[in-house]
Coordinates of C-alpha atoms in Angstrom, one line a residue:
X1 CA 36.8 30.7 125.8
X2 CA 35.7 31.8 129.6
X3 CA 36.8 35.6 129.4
X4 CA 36.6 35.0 133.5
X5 CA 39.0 31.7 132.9
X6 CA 41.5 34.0 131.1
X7 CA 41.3 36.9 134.2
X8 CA 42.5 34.2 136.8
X9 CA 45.2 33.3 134.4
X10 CA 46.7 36.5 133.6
X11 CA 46.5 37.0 136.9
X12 CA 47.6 34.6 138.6
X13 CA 51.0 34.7 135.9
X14 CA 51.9 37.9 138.4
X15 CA 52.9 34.9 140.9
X16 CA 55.3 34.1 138.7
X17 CA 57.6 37.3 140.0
X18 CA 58.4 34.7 143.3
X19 CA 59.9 32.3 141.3
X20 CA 62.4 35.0 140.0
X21 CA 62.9 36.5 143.6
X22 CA 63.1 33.4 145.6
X23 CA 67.1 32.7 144.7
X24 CA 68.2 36.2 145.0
X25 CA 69.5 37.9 148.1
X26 CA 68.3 41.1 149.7
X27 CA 71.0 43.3 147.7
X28 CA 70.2 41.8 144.6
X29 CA 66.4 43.1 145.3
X30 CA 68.1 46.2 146.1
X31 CA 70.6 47.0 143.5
X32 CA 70.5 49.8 140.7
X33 CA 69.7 51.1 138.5
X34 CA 66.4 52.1 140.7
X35 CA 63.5 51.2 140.0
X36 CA 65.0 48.0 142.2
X37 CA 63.5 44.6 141.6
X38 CA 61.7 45.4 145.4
X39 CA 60.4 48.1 144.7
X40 CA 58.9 46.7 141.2
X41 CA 57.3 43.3 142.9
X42 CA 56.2 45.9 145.9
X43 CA 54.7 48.5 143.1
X44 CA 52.8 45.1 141.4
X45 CA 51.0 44.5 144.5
X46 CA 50.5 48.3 145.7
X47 CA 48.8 48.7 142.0
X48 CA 46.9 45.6 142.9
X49 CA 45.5 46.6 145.7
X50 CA 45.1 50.3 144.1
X51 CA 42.6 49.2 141.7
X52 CA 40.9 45.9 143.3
X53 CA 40.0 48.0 146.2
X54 CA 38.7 50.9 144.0
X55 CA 36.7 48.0 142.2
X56 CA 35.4 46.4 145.3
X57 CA 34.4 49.6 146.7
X58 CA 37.0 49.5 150.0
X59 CA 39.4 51.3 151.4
X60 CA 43.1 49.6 150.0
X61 CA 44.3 46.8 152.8
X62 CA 47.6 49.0 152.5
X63 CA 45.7 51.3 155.0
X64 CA 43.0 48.8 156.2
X65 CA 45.3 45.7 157.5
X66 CA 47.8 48.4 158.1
X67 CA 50.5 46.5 155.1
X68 CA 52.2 50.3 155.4
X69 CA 53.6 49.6 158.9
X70 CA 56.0 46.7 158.5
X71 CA 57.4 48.5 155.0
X72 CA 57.5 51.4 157.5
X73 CA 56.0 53.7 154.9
X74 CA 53.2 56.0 155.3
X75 CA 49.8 55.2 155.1
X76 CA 49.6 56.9 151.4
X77 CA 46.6 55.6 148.9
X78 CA 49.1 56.6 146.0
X79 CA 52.6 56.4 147.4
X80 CA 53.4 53.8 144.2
X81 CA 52.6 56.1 141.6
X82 CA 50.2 55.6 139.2
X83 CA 52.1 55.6 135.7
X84 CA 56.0 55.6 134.3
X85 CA 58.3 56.2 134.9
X86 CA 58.1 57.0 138.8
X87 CA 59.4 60.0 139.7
X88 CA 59.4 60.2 143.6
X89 CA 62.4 59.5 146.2
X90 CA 60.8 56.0 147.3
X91 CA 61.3 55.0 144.6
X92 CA 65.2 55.3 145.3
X93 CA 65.2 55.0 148.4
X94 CA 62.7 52.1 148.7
X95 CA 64.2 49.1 150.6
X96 CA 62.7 45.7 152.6
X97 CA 64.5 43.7 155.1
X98 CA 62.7 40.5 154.8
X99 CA 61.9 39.3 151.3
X100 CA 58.7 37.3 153.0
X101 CA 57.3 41.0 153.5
X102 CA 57.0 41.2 149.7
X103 CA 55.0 37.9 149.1
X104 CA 52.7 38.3 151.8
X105 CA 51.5 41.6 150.4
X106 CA 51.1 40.2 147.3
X107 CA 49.3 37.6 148.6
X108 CA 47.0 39.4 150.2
X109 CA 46.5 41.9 147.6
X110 CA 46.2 38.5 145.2
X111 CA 43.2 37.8 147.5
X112 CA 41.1 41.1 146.7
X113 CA 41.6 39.5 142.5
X114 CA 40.5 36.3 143.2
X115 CA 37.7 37.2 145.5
X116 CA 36.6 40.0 143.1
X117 CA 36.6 37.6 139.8
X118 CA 35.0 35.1 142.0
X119 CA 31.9 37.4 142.4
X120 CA 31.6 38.4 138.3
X121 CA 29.9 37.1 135.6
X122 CA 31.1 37.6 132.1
X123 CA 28.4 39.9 131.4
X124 CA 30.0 42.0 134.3
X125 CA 33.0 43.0 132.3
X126 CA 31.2 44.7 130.3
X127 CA 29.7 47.2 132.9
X128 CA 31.1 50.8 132.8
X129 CA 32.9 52.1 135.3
X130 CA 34.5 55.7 136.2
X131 CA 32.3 57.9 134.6
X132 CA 33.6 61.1 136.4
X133 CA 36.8 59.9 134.9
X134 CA 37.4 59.4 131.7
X135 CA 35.4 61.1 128.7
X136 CA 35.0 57.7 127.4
X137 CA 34.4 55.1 130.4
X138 CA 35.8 52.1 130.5
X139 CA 34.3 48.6 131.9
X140 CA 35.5 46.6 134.1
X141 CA 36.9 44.6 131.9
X142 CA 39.3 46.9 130.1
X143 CA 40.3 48.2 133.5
X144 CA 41.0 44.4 134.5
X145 CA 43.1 44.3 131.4
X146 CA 45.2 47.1 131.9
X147 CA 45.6 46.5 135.1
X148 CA 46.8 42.5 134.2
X149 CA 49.1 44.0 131.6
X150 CA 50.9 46.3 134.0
X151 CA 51.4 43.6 136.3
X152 CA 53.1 41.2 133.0
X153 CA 55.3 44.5 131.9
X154 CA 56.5 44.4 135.8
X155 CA 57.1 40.5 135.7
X156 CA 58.9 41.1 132.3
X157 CA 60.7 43.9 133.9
X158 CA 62.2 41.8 137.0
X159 CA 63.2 38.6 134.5
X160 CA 65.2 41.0 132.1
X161 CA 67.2 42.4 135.3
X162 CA 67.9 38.6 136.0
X163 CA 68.7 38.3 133.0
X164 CA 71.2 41.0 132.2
X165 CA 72.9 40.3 135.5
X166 CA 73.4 37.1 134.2
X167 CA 70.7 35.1 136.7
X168 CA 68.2 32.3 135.6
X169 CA 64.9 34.0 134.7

């Protein structure tokens, strides 16, 4: 099996959050318990950007296309805090008006994944990365990994809130 075939896949399943959103109104985005479905899809593609940019060596579009303005947030590099649970008042307090605002950020932060797997070769996943870091550094592709697996435990967090409140998933 293509290792690179498998990164598009995983993902490209993090599209499968829209799916989920598209039926639901702004106050279902919104409502508690906090983190809100919102702020979760907005975290997927603010962790997205986070680490694609890192591992295309470029500033994050958050700051560079200026994504910050229209969620009328600062311009922040780590404003959707790196680990669990999140403990800072966006994270309450985090709201859109426009649910399009949401998949156009993805989207674009979907384009620095597919442009950066474009450019590897399976023998590039192997190539270390970080080693300031982490005693022990990891490649690029265990960083792809984990960063593919935070983005599944956010899809799988936003289909078991449909589902408890009772809404197809």
């Amino acid at each position: 099996m293509d290792a690179l075939k498998v990164m598009f896949d995983l993902f490209g399943r993090g599209r499968d959050v829209f799916k989920m959103i598209e039926p639901l109104s702004l106050d279902d985005l919104h409502e508690p318990p906090a983190p809100s479905i919102a702020w979760q899809v907005w975290r997927m593609a603010r962790s997205l950007d986070h680490n694609l940019s890192s591992l295309l060596n470029r500033e994050q579009i958050w700051i560079t296309a200026a994504w910050h303005q229209p969620f009328e947030l600062p311009a922040d590099v780590r404003d959707f805090q790196p680990g669990f649970p999140p403990k800072n008042d966006l994270v309450t307090s985090f709201r859109v008006t426009d649910k399009q605002l949401l998949v156009d950020y993805f989207d674009a932060t979907y384009a620095l994944v597919t442009e950066y797997l474009a450019g590897l070769t399976p023998a590039d996943l192997d190539t270390e990365i970080d080693h300031d870091r982490y005693p022990t550094p990891p490649t690029i592709g265990i960083r792809l990994v984990s960063v593919g697996t935070a983005l599944a435990h956010s899809v799988g967090t936003v289909r078991y809130r449909n589902w408890m409140a009772g809404r197809p998933t």
